[in-house]
Coordinates of C-alpha atoms in Angstrom, one line a residue:
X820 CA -4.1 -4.7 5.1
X821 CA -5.8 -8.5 5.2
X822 CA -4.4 -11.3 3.8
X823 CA -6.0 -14.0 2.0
X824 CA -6.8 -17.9 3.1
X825 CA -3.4 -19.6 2.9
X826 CA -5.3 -22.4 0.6
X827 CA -6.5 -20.0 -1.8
X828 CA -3.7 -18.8 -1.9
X829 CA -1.6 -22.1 -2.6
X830 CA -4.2 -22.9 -5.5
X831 CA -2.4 -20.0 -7.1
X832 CA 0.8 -20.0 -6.6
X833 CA 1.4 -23.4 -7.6
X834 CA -0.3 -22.8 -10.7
X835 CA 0.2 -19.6 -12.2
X836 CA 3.7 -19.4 -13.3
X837 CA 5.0 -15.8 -14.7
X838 CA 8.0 -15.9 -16.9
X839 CA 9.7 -13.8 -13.8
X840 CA 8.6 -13.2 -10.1
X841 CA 6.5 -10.5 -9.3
X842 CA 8.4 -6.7 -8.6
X843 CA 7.1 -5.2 -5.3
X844 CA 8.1 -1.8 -4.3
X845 CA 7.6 -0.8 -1.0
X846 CA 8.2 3.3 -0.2
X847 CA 8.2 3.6 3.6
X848 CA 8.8 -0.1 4.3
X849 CA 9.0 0.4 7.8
X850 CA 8.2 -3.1 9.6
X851 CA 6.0 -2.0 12.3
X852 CA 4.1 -5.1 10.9
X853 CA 3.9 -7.4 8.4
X854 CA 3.1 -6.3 4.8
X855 CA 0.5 -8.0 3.3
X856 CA 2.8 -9.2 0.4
X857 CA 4.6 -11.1 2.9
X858 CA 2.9 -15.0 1.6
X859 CA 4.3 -14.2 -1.6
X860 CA 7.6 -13.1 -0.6
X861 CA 7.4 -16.7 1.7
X862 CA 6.3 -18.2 -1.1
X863 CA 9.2 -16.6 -3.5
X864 CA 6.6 -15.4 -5.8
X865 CA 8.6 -11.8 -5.8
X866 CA 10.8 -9.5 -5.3
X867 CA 10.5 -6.7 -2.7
X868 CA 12.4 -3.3 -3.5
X869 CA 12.5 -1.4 -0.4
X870 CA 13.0 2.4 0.9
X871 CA 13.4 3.3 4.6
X872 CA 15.2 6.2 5.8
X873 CA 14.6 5.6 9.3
X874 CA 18.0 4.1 10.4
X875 CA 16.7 2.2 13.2
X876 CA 13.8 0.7 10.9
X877 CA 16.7 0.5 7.9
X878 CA 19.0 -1.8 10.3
X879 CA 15.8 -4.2 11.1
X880 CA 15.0 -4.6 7.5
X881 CA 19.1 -5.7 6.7
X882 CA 19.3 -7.9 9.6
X883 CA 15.6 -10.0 8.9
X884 CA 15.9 -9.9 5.0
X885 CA 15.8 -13.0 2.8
X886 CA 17.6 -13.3 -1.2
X887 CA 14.4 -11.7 -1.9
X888 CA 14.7 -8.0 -0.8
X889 CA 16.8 -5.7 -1.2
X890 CA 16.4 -2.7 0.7
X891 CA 17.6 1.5 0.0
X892 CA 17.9 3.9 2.7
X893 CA 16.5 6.6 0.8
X894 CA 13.7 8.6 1.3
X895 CA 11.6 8.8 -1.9
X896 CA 10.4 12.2 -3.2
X897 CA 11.1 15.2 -5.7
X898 CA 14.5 16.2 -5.2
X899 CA 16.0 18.9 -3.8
X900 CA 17.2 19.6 -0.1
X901 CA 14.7 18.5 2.6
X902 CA 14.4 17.5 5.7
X903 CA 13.7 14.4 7.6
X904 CA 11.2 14.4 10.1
X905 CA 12.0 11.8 12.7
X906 CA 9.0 11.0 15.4
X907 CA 9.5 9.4 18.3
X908 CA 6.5 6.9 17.3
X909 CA 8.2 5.8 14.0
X910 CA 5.4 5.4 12.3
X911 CA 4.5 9.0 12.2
X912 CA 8.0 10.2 10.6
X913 CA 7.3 12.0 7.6
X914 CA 9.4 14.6 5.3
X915 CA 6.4 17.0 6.4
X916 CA 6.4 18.8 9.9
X917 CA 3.6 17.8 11.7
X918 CA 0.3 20.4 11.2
X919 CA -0.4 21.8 14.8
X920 CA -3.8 23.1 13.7
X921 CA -5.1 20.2 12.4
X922 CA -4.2 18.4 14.8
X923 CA -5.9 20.0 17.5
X924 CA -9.0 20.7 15.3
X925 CA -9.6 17.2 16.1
X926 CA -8.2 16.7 19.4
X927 CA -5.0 14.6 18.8
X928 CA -2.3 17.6 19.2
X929 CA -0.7 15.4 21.5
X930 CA 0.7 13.6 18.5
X931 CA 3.2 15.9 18.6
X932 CA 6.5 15.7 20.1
X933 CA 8.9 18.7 19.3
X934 CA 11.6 17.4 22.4
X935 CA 11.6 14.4 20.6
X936 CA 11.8 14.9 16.6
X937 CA 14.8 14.4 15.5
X938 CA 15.4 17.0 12.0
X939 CA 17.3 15.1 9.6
X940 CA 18.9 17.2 6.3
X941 CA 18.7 15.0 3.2
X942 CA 17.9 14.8 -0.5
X943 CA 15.3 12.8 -1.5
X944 CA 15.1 10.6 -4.9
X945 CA 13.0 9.9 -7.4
X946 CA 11.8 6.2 -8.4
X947 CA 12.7 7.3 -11.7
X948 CA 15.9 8.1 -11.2
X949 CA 17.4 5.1 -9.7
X950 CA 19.1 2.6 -12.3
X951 CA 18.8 -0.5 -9.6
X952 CA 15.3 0.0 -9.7
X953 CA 13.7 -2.3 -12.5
X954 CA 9.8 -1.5 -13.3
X955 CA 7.4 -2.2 -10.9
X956 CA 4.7 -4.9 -11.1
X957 CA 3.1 -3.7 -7.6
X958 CA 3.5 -0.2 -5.7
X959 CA 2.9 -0.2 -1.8
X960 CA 3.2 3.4 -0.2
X961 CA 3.1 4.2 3.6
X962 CA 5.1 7.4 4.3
X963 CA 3.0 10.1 6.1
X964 CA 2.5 12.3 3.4
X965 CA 4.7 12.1 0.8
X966 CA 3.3 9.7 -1.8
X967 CA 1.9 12.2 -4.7
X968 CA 5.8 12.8 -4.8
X969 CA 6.6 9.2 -5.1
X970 CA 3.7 8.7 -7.6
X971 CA 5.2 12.0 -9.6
X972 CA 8.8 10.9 -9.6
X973 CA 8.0 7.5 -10.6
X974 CA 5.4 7.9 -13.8
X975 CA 8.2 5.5 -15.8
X976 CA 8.8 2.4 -13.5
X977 CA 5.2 2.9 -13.2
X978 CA 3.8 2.7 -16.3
X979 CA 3.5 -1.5 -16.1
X980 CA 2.8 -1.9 -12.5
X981 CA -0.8 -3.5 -12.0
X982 CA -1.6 -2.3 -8.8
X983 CA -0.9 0.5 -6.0
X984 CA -1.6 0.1 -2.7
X985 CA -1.1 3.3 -1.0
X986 CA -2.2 5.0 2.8
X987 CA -4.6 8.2 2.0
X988 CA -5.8 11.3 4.2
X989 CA -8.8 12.7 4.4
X990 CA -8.0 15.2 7.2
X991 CA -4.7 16.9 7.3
X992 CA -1.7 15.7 9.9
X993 CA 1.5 17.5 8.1
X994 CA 2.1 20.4 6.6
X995 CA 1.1 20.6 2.9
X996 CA 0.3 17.1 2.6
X997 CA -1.4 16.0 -0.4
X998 CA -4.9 14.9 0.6
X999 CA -7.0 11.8 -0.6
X1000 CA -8.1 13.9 -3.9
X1001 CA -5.0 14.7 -4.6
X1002 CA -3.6 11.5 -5.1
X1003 CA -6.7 9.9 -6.7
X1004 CA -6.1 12.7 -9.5
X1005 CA -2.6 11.4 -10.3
X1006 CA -3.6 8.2 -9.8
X1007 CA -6.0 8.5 -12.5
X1008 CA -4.2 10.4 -14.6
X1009 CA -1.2 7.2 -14.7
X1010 CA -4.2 5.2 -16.1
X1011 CA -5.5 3.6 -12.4
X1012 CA -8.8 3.5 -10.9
X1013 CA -10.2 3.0 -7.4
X1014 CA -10.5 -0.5 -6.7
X1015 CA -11.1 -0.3 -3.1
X1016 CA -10.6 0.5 0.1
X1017 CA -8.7 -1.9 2.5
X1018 CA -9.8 0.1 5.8
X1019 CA -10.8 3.4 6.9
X1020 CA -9.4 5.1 10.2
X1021 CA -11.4 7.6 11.9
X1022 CA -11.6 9.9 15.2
X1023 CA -13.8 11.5 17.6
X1024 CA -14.0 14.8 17.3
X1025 CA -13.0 16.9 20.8
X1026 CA -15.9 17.9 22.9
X1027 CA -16.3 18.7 26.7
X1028 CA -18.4 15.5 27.2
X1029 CA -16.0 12.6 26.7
X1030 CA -16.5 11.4 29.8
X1031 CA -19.8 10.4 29.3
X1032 CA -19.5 8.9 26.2
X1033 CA -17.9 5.8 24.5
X1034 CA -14.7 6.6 22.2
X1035 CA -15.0 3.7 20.0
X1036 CA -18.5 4.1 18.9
X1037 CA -18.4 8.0 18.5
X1038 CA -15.6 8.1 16.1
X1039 CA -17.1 10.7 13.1
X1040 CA -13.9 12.1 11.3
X1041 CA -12.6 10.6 8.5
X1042 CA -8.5 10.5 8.7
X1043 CA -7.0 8.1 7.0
X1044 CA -6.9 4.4 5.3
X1045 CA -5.4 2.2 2.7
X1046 CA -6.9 2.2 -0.5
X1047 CA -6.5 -0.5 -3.8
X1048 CA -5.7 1.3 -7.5
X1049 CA -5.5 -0.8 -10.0
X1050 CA -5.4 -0.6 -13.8
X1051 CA -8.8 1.1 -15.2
X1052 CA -10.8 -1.5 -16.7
X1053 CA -10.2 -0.7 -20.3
X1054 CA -6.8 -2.2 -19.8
X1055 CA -7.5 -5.4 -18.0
X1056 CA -8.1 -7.6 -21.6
X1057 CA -4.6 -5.8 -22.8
X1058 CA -2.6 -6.7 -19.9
X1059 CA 0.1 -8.8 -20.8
X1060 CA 0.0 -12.8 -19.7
X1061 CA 2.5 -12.2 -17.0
X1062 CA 0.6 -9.0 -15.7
X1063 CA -2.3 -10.9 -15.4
X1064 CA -0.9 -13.1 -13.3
X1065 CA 0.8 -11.0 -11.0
X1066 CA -2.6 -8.9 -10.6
X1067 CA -4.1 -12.5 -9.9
X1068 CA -1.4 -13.0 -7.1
X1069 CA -1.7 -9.3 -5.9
X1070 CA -5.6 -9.8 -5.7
X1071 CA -5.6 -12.9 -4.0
X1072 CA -3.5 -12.1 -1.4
X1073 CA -2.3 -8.4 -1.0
X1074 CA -5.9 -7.0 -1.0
X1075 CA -8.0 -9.9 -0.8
X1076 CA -10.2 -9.7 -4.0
X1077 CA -10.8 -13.3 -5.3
X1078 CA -13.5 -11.9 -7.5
X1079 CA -11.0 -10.1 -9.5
X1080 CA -8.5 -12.9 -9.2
X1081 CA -11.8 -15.1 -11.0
X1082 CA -11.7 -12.4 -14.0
X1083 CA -7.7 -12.5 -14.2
X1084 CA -8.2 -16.6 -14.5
X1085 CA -11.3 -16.1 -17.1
X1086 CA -9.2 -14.2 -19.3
X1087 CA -5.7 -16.0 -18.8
X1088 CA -8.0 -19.3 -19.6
X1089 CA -9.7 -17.8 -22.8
X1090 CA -6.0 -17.2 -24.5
X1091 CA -4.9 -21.4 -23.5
X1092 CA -2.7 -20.2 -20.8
X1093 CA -4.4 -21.9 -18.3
X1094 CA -7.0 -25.0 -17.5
X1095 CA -10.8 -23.8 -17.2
X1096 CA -10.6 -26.5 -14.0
X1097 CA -8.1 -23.6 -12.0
X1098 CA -10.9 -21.5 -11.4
X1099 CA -12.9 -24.5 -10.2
X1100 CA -10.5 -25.3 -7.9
X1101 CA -9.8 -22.1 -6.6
X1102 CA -13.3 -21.4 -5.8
X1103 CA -13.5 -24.7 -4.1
X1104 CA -11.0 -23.6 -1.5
X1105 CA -13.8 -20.3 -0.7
X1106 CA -15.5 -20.0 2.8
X1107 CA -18.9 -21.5 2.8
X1108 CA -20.6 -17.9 3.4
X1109 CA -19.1 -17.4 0.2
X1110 CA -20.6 -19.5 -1.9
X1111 CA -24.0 -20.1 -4.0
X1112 CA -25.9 -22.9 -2.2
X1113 CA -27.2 -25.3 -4.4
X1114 CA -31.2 -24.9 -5.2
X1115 CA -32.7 -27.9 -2.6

């Protein structure tokens, strides 16, 4: 997940000033590496609310955190008794056993690691559920195949946010996991829309001539990625002011769209909120190969 230019960003966030910071829930906050909300956090342009049930990953999030996260050791999902699955690669832990068929359908059963995954009995909750939880502004999801459950147990603290940024599959790893249509169903069905997608992750499919070819340039299979909902477009001139804004932040910086941060600043600037010159000035701050040369 990019992040944007730190002076496009500063253009915004010294100007665009919501009557409260921005509410970013992170589900699977694992820090493997930096989010990309992490300017704004610096910046104290919001509030992260984060869920890791990883204990290891739990403890690293309590240690590093500032005033501006507070963190849950919950896993996120419908309720009822579960199972963790811990992976020795933490990034691969998931409430879904890991699908040995699929795997090997495209030559990665080696992902697997019976010896070494821990099974950990627990009982998920819902987003709804939890009275600490305020509403969400932004939704970022990265748990291995559980976020139709979070996006189903969370329709209320949803129903304001702006934006979801979540990891989708196109080719099964776990057991039962939702797949990319499955989630772009719900999604749509909250009232979201496919903005974009961040990356795209893809493998080589196994053959008995890899050693004559080169990995990284015969990578067919679709498996995963991040992808950008936001609000469908017949909501964007009824967003409130202050979600305006926060989509404007969230553009900018979590998912690098200054074109839609442009249209957040049109609209903001048509109701007096803001000074036609902001959008000037934030363009001003684009990359050259960004830009409309001037007719010589």
């Amino acid at each position: 997940m990019a992040g944007a230019n730190s002076n496009r960003r500063a253009v915004l966030t010294e100007a665009l000033q919501p009557s409260r910071v921005m509410r970013v829930c992170d589900v699977g906050a694992n820090p493997l590496s930096d989010p990309p909300y992490k300017p704004l956090l610096k910046a104290q342009k919001c509030h992260v609310y984060g869920f890791e049930p990883n204990p290891e990953a739990f403890e690293d999030l309590q240690k590093a955190k500032s005033d501006h996260e507070t963190y849950f050791q919950d896993a996120v999902g419908l309720p009822g008794d579960r199972t963790l699955y811990l992976h020795p690669w933490s990034g691969f832990s998931s409430l879904y056993p890991m699908d040995r068929a699929a795997l090997k359908s495209i030559g990665k059963e080696k992902w697997i690691r019976p010896a070494k995954t821990q099974e950990v009995p627990l009982r998920p909750v819902t987003l709804d559920m939890l009275a600490d939880l305020p509403p969400i502004d932004l939704l970022k999801m990265d748990l291995q195949g559980g976020e139709l459950e979070v996006l189903r147990g969370g329709v209320g603290k949803l129903s304001e946010a702006v934006a979801v940024v979540t990891e989708v599959r196109f080719h099964r790893i776990y057991e039962g996991e939702p797949l990319f249509g499955d989630l772009d169903q719900e999604l749509r069905r909250q009232g979201f829309k496919l903005h974009k997608f961040m990356f795209t992750k893809s493998v080589m499919m196994p053959h008995e001539h890899e050693d004559k070819v080169l990995r990284p340039r015969m990578t067919s299979q679709l498996l995963d990625g991040d992808a950008v909902y936001i609000r469908d477009s017949d909501w964007v001139e009824t967003l409130s002011d202050d979600q305006l804004i926060y989509l404007a932040l969230a553009a900018d910086t979590v998912f690098d769209s200054p074109d839609m941060a442009l249209l957040c600043l049109d609209i903001l600037t048509g109701r007096d909120r803001l000074s036609a010159a902001l959008a000037d000035a934030y363009i001003a701050t684009f990359p050259e190969h960004q830009l409309r040369k001037e007719d010589a």
